[in-house]
GROMACS .gro file of C-alpha atoms in nm:
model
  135
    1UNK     CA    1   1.823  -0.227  -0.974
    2UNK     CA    2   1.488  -0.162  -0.810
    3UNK     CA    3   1.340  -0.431  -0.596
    4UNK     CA    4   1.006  -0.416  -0.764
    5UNK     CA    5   0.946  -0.298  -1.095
    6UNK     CA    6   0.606  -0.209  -1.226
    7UNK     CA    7   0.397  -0.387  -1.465
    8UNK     CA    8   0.064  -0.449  -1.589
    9UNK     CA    9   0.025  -0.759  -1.361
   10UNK     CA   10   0.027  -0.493  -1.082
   11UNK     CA   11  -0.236  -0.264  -1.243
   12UNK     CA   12  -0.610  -0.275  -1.111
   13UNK     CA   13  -0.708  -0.053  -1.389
   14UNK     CA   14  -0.797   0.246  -1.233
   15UNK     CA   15  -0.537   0.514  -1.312
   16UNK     CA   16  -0.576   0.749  -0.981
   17UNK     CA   17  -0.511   0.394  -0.767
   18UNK     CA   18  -0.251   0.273  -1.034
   19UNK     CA   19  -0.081   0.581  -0.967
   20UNK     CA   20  -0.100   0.558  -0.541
   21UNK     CA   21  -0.017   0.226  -0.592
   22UNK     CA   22   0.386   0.307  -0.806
   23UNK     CA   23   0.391   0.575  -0.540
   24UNK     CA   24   0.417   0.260  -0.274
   25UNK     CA   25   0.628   0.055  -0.492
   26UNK     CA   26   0.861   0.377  -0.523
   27UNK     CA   27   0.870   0.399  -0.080
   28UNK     CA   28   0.953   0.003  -0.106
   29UNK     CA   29   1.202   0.039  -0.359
   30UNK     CA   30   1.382   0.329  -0.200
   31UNK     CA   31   1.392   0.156   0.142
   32UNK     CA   32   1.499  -0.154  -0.074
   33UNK     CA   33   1.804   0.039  -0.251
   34UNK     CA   34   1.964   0.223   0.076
   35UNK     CA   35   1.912  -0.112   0.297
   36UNK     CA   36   2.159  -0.277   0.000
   37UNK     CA   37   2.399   0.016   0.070
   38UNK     CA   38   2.365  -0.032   0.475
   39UNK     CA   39   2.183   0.308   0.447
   40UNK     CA   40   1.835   0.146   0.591
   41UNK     CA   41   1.878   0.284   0.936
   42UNK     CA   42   1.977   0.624   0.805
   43UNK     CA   43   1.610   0.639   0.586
   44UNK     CA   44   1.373   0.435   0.783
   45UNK     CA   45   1.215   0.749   0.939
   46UNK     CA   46   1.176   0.930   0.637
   47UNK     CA   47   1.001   0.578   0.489
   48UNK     CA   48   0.791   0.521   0.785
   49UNK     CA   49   0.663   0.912   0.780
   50UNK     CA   50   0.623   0.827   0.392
   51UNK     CA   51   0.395   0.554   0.465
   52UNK     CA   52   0.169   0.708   0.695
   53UNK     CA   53   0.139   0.988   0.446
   54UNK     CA   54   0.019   0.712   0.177
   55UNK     CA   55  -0.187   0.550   0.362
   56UNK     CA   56  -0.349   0.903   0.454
   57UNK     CA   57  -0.392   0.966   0.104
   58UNK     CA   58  -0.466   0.587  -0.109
   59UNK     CA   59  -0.721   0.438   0.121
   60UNK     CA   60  -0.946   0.768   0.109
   61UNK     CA   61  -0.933   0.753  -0.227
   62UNK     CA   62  -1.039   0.399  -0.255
   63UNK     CA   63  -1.281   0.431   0.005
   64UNK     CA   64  -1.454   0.725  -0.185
   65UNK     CA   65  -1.483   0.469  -0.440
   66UNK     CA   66  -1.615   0.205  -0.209
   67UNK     CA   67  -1.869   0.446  -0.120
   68UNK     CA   68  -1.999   0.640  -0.441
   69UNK     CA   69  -1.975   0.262  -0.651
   70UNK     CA   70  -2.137   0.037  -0.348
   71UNK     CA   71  -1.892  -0.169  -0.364
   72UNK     CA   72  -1.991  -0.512  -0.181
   73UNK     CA   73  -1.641  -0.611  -0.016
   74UNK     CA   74  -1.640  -0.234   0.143
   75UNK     CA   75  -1.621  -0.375   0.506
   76UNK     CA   76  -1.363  -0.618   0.516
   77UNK     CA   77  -1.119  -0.434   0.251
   78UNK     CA   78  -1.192  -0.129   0.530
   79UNK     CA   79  -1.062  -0.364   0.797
   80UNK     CA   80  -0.778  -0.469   0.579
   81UNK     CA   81  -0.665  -0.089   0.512
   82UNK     CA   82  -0.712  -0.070   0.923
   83UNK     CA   83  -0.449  -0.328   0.964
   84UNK     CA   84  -0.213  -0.161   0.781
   85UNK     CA   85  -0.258   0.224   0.949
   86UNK     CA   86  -0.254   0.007   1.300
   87UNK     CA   87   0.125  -0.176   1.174
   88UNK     CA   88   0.240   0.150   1.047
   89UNK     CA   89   0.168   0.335   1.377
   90UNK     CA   90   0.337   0.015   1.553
   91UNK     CA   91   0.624   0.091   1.338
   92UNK     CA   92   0.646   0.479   1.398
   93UNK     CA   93   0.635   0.346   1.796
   94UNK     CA   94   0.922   0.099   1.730
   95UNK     CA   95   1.106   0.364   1.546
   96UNK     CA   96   1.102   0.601   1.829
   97UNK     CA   97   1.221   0.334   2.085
   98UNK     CA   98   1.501   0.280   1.896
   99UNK     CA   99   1.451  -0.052   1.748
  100UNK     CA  100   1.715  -0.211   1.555
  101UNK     CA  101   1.563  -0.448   1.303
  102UNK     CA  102   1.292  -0.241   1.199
  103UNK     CA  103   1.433  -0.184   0.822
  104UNK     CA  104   1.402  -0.592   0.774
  105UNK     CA  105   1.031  -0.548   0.937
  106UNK     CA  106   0.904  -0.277   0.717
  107UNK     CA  107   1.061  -0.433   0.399
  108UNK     CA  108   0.904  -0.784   0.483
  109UNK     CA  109   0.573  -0.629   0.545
  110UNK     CA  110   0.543  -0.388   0.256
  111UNK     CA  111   0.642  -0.676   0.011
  112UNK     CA  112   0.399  -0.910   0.181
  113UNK     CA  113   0.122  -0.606   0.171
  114UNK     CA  114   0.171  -0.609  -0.229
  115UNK     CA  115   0.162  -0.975  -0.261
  116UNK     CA  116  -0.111  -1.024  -0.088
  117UNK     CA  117  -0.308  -0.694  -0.065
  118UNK     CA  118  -0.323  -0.462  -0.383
  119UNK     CA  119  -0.275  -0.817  -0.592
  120UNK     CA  120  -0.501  -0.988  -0.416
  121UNK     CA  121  -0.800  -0.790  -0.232
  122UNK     CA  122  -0.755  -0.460  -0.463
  123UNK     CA  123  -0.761  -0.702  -0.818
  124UNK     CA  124  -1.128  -0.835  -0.702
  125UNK     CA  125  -1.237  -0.462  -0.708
  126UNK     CA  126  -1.127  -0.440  -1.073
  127UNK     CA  127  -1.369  -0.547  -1.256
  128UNK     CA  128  -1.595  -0.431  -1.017
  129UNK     CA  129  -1.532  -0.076  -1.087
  130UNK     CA  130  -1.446  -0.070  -1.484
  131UNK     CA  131  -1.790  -0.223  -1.525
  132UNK     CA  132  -1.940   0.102  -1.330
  133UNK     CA  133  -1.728   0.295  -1.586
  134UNK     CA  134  -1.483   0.350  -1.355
  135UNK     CA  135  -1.080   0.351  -1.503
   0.00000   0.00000   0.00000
């Protein structure tokens, strides 16, 4: 069974971030299921390279929005979104030095990240951009 399932409590109402944001729950949920079969060595790389991809992707489309909506938090949800590319690339260095409880790391951090992150800071953008028509 998946570690995180998706539901409307998740949802910020914005289907192209909606849609970024199952893609992340899908990266958790696969490192999730092969760390449960002792397979989370064998796929961390492939998660890791997975995230940096994301992150490539998700924050430039929320930071388009930032900027074409003026949205007021733009600076510190920037620095947030640099936090995350600057613990990714820590884990992509850990990765290639060989380091053994990076599976537990990544897991701890991307459930923490959607805790805290998309259903926190991206929920107060929300409203925010569905009253600009955005949705």
């Amino acid at each position: 069974m998946a570690l995180i399932i998706w539901n409307d409590n998740l949802s910020v109402k914005i289907a192209e971030i909606d849609q970024q944001h199952k893609k992340l729950i899908a990266i958790i949920n696969d490192l999730s299921a092969a760390m449960k079969k002792g397979k989370g060595k064998d796929v961390i790389g492939k998660i890791v390279s997975s995230l940096i991809s994301y992150t490539a992707t998700h924050f430039k489309t929320e930071e388009k929005f930032f900027t074409a909506y003026r949205y007021p938090d733009t600076e510190s949800h920037k620095k947030e979104h640099a936090a995350f590319v600057e613990k990714v690339t820590n884990f992509k260095d850990d990765l290639e030095k060989g380091k053994l409880s990076l599976t537990i790391e990544v897991i701890n951090f991307l459930s923490d990240w959607l805790k805290n992150h998309i259903m926190g800071t991206d929920k107060k953008y929300s409203t925010f951009f569905n009253e600009k028509g955005l949705k």
